[in-house]
C-alpha positions as a printed Julia matrix, in Angstrom:
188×3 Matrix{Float64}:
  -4.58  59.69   -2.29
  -3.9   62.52   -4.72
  -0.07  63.37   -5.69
  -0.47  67.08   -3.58
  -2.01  65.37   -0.59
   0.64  62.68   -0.43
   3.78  65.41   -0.68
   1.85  67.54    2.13
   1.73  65.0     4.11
   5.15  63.56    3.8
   6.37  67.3     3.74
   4.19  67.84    7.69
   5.64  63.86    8.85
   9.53  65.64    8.47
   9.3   67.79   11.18
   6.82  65.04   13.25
   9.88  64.49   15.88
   9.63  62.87   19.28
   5.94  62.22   20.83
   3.5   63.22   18.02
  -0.28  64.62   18.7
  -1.92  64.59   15.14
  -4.85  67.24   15.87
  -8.35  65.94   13.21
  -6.61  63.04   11.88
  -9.99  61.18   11.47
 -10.58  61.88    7.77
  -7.17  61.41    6.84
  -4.2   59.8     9.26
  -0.98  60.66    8.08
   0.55  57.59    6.38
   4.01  58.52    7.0
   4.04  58.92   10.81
   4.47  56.42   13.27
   3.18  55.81   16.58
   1.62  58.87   16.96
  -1.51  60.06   19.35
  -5.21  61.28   17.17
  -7.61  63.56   18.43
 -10.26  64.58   16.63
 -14.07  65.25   16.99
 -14.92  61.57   16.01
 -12.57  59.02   16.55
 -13.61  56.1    13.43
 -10.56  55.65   12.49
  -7.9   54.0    14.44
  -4.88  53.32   12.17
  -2.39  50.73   13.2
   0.65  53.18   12.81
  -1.07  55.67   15.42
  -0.54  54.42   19.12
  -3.49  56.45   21.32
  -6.99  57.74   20.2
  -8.52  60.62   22.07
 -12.24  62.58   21.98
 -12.26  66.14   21.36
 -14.15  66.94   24.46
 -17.04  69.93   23.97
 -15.36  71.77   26.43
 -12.68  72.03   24.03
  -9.81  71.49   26.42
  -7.71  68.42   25.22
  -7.14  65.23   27.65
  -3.42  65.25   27.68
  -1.4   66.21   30.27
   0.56  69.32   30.1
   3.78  69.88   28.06
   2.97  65.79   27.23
   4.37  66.18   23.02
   7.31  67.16   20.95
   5.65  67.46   17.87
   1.69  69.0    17.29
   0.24  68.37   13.67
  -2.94  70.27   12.53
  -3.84  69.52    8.99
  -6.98  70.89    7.53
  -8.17  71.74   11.4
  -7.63  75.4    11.61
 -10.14  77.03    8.77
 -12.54  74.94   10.79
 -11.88  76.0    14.85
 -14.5   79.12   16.01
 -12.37  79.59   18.97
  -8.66  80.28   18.16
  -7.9   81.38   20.99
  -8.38  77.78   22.48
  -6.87  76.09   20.2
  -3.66  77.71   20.43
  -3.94  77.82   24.3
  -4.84  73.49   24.17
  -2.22  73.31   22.09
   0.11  75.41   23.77
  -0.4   73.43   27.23
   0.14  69.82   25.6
   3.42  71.24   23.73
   6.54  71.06   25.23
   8.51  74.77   24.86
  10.95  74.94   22.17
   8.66  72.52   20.46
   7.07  72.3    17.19
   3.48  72.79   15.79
   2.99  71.99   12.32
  -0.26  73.83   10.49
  -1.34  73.01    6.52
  -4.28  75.4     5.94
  -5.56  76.62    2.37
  -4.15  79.61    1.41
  -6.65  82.14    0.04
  -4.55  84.25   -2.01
  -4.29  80.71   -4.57
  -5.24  82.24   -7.98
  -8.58  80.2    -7.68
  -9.75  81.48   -5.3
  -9.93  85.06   -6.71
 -11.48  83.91   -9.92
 -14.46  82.22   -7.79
 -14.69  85.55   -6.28
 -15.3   87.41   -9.24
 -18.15  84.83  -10.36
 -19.5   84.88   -6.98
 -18.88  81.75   -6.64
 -16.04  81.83   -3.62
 -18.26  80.02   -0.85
 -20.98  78.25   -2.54
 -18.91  76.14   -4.74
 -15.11  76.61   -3.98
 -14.62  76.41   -0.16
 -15.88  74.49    2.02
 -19.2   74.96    3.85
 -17.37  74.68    7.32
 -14.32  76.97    6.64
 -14.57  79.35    9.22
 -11.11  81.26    8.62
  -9.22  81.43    5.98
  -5.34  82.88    6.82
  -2.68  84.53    4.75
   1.04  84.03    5.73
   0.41  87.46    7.99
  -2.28  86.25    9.44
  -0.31  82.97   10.7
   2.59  84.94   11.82
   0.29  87.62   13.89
  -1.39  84.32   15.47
   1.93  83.11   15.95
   3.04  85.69   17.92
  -0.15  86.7    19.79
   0.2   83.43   21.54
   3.76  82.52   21.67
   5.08  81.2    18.52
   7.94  81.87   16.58
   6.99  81.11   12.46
  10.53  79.42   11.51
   9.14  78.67    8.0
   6.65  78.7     5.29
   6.4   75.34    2.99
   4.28  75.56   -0.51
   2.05  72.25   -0.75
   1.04  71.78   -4.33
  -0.69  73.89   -6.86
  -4.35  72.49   -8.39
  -6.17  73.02  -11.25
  -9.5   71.26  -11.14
  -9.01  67.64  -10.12
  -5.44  68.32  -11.11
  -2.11  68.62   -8.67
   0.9   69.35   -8.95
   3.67  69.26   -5.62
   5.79  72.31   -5.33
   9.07  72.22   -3.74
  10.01  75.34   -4.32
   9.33  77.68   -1.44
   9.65  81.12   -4.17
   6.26  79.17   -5.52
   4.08  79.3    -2.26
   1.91  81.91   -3.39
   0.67  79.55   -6.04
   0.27  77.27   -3.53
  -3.05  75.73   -3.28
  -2.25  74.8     0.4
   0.44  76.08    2.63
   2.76  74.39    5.4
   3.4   76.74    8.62
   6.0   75.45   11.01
   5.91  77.22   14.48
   7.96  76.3    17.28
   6.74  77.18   20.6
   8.79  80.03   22.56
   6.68  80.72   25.79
């Protein structure tokens, strides 16, 4: 694992408190959380340190009970969901209020990306094929509260240069940030 991925990561497992859902954890469970739940499109993977493995169902509605976690990690997941509106709703139901969702998403104003742009090369080469959204920190916070949210805090991830990363802990740095961190907590 790359030196950015490991400090997101360990940056997202802080705020995993209580009863943990890790939403797409497939590709990459989160080393520094314990006994958490998965769900994810495929479930391959079945850590040791995760307790439960669930099936994203087609119909999209997750088979939890209601208000069933404390803590709702989405790494990488939502560039990826057509449908935000259920994803915040599933998420929403399985999330106990006063609560916490944590979201790592790319962040498209990363210096990168705009120099892709000007060589045309944004989607074919620099993005992913499968990134449906990309969201800037206004974007998160008009999600946020659209369907009852409260953004407590913005994290930078780690700045990249090729094959190259570097962590940032310095929040004043996130809009070099090749990822970003959102922390939510549920109000509604």
């Amino acid at each position: 694992m790359k030196i950015g991925e490991s400090y997101r990561l360990k940056t997202m497992a802080k705020y995993a408190q209580g009863k943990v859902l890790d939403i797409g954890y497939n590709n990459q469970p989160n080393p520094f959380i314990q006994n958490a739940d998965g769900l994810d499109m495929t479930v391959e993977a079945k850590p040791p340190h995760y307790q439960n493995f669930y099936l994203l169902p087609e119909s999209l509605i997750y088979p939890m009970e209601d208000n069933s976690y404390d803590t709702v990690l989405a790494w990488e997941v939502i560039e990826h969901v057509l449908n935000l509106e259920i994803f915040f709703q599933e998420i929403g139901r399985v999330l106990k209020k006063k609560w916490t969702l944590v979201i790592s998403t790319p962040n498209p104003l990363f210096y990168s990306y705009h120099i892709m742009t000007i060589f045309n090369l944004f989607y074919k080469n620099w993005i992913r094929w499968d990134h449906v959204h990309l969201f800037c920190n206004g974007d998160i916070q008009t999600l946020a509260n659209i369907f009852g949210y409260e953004l407590q805090e913005i994290k930078a991830a780690y700045w990249q240069f090729l094959n190259f990363q570097i962590p940032l802990p310095w929040n004043w740095l996130k809009f070099l940030s090749f990822q970003n961190i959102y922390i939510l907590k549920k109000i509604m």
